Coordinates of C-alpha atoms in Angstrom, one line a residue:
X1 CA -32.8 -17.0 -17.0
X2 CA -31.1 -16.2 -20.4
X3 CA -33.9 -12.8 -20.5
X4 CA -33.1 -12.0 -16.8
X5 CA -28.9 -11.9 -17.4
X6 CA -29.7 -10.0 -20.7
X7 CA -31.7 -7.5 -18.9
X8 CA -29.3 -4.5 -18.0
X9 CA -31.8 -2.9 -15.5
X10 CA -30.5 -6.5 -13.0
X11 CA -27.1 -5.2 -13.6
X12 CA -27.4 -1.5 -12.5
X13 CA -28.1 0.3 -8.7
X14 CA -27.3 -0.5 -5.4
X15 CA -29.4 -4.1 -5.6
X16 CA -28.1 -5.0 -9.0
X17 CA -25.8 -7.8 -10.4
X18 CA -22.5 -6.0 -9.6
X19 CA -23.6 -4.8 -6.6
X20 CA -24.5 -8.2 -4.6
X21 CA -21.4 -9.7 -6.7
X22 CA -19.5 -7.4 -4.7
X23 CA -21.4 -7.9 -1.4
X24 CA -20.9 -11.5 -2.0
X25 CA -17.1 -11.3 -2.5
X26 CA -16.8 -8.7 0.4
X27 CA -18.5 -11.7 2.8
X28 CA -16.0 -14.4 1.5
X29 CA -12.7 -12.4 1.5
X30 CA -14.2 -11.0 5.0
X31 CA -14.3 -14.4 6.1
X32 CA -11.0 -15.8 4.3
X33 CA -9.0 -13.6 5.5
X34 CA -10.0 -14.0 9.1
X35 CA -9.8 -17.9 8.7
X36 CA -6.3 -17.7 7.4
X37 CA -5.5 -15.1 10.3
X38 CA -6.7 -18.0 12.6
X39 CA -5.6 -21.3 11.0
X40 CA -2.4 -20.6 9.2
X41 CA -0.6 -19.7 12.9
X42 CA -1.7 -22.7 14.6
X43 CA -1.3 -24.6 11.4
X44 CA 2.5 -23.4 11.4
X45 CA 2.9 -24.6 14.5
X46 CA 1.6 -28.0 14.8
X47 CA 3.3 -28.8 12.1
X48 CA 6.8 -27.1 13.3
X49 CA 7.0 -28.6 16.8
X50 CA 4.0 -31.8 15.9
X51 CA 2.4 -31.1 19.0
X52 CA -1.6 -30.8 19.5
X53 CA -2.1 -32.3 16.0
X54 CA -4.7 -35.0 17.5
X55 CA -7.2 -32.2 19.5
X56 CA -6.7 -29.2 16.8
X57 CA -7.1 -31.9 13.7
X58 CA -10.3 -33.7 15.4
X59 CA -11.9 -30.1 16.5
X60 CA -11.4 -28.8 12.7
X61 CA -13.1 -32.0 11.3
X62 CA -16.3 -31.6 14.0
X63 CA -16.3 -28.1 12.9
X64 CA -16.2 -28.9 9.2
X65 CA -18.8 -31.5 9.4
X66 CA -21.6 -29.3 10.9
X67 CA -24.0 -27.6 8.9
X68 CA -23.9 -24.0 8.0
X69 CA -27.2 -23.2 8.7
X70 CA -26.8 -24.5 11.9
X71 CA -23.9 -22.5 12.5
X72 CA -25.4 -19.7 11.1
X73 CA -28.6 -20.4 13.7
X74 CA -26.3 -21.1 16.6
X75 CA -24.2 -17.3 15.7
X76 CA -27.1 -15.8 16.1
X77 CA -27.9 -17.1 19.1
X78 CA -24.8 -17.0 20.7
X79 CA -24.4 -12.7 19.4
X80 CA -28.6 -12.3 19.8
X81 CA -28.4 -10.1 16.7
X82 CA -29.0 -10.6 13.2
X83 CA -26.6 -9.0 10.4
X84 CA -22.6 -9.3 9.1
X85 CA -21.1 -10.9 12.4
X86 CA -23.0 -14.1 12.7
X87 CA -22.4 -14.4 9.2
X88 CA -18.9 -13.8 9.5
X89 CA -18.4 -16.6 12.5
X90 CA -20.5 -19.1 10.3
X91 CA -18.1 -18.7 7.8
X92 CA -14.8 -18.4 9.5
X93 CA -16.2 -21.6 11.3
X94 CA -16.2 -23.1 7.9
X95 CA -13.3 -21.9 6.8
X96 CA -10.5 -22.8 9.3
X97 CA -10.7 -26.5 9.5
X98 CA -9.6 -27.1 5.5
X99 CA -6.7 -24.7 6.3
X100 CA -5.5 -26.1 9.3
X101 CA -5.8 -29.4 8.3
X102 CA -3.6 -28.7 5.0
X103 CA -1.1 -26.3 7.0
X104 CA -0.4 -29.2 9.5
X105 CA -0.5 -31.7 6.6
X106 CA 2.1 -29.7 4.7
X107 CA 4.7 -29.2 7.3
X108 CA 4.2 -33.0 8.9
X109 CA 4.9 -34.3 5.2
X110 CA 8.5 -32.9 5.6
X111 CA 10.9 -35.6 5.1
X112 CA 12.5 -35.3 8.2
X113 CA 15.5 -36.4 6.8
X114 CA 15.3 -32.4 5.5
X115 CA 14.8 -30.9 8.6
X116 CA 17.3 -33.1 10.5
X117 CA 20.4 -31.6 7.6
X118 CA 18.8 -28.3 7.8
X119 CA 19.7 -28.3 11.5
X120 CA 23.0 -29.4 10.8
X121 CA 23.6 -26.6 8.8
X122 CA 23.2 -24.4 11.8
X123 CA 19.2 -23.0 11.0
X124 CA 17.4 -22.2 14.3
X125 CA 14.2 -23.3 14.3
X126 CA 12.8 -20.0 13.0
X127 CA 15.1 -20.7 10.0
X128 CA 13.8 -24.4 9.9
X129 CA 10.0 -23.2 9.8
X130 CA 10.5 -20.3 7.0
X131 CA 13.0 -21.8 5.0
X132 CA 12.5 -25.3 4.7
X133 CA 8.8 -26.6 6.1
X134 CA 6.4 -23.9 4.4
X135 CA 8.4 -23.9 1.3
X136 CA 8.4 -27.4 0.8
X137 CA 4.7 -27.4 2.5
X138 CA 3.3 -24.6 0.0
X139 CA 1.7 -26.7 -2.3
X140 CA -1.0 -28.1 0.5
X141 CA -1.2 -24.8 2.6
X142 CA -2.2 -23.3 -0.8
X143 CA -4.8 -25.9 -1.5
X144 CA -6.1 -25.8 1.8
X145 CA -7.1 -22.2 1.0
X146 CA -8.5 -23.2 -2.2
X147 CA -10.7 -25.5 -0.4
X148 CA -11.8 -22.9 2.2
X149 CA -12.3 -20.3 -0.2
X150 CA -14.8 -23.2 -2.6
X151 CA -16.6 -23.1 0.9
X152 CA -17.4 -20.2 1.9
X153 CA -18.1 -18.7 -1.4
X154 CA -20.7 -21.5 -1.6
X155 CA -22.1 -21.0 1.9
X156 CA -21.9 -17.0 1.4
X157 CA -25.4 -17.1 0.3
X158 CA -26.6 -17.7 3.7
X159 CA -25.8 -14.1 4.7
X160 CA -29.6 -13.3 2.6
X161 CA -30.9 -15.4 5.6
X162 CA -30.5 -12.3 7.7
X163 CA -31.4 -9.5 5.7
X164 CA -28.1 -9.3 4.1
X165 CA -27.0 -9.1 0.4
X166 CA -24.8 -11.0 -1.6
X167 CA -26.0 -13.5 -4.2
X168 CA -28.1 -15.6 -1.9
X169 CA -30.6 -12.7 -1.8
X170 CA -31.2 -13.9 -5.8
X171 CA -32.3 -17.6 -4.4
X172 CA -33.6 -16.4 -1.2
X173 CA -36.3 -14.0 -2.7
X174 CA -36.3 -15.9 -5.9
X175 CA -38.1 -19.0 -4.1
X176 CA -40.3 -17.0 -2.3
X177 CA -41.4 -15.3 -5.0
X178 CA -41.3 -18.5 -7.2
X179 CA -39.4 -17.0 -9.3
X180 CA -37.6 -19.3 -10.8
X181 CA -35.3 -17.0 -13.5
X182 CA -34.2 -15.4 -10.5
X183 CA -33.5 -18.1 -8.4
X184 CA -31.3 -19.9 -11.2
X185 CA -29.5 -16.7 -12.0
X186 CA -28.3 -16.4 -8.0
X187 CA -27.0 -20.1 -8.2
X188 CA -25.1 -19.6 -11.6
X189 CA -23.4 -16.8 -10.5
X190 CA -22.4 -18.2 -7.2
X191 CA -20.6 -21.2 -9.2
X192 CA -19.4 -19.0 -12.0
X193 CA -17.8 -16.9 -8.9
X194 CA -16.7 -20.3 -7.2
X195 CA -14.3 -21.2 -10.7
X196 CA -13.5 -17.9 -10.9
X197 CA -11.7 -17.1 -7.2
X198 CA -10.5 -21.6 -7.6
X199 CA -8.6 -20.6 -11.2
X200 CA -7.3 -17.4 -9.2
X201 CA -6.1 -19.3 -6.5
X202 CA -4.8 -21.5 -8.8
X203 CA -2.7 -19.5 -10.7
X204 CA -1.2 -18.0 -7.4
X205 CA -0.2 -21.2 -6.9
X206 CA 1.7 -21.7 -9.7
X207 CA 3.2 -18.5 -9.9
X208 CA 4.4 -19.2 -5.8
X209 CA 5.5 -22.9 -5.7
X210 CA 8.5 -23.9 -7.1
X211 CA 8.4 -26.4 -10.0
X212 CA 9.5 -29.1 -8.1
X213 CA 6.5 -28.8 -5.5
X214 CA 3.5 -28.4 -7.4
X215 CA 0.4 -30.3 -6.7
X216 CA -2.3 -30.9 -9.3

């Protein structure tokens, strides 16, 4: 494994190290960002007005607990093609459910002793939401999207199941080929990539969150 990292000809052209790092990162931002798109609204507002916590909560957790190459299968299916968008719904799929379960989990943990003074104050409910709840709820919406970014850059390597790139293609064609260098390499830079984008997020957090908020 050492000989195949030390090699530079695996770190040049288009099928090189840098190359699938960057296909691999282009699949999990792809897919974070959507996520985020989708969870943080509804998030936001189950935990604003605590209505629909039970059905959106329960359907995040079924989602989470399915596996992704079954939600990679069941994309396919369901788009009949094979490339970046069944990927992309396989990973969104496993994406949302950490981020709206910490976005509602943030905003319902509001003392609501807080909320009830804020409105006293005269803040509309807008006010309420910006001001107060996702504030004070920052520290879990944030490691919500650390969780779902750990995911999918895990599960990322599935997109080599369909003739895509990314890191998986380094344990994909490494175990058909039985080699084993290869195979090792893929997996080592999927984790080193999977510390590197958690220590990101977690700086981010600590440069957002006011002392008083943070969370391990």
């Amino acid at each position: 494994m050492w000989q195949y990292l030390t090699d530079s000809y695996n770190w040049s052209g288009n099928e090189g190290i840098w190359a699938r790092i960057l296909q691999h990162l282009w699949y999990t931002f792809a897919a974070l960002g959507l996520s985020v798109l989708i969870a943080l609204p509804i998030g936001l507002r189950i935990g604003h007005t605590r209505r629909g916590a039970f059905l959106a909560i329960n359907l995040g957790n079924a989602a989470r607990a399915l596996p992704s190459l079954g939600l990679l299968m069941i994309a396919v299916l369901l788009t009949n093609q094979i490339g970046f968008l069944p990927v992309l719904i396989a990973l969104v799929a496993l994406g949302v459910p950490p981020i709206l379960a910490s976005t509602y989990a943030g905003l319902s943990g509001v003392d609501p002793a807080t909320i009830d003074a804020a409105r006293g104050m005269g803040m509309t409910g807008r006010e309420i939401l910006t001001k107060v709840e996702i504030p004070i709820g920052l520290p879990l919406i944030i490691s919500g999207i650390r969780s779902a970014t750990l995911q999918v850059v895990s599960t990322a390597t599935i997109a080599a199941l369909v003739s895509l790139g990314g890191l998986g293609r380094y344990v994909v064609d490494g175990l058909k080929l039985r080699d084993f260098p290869q195979m090792f390499t893929g997996a080592l830079l999927v984790a080193l990539l999977a510390l590197l984008l958690d220590a990101v997020f977690a700086l981010i957090g600590r440069i957002t969150v006011s002392e008083g908020l943070k969370i391990g």
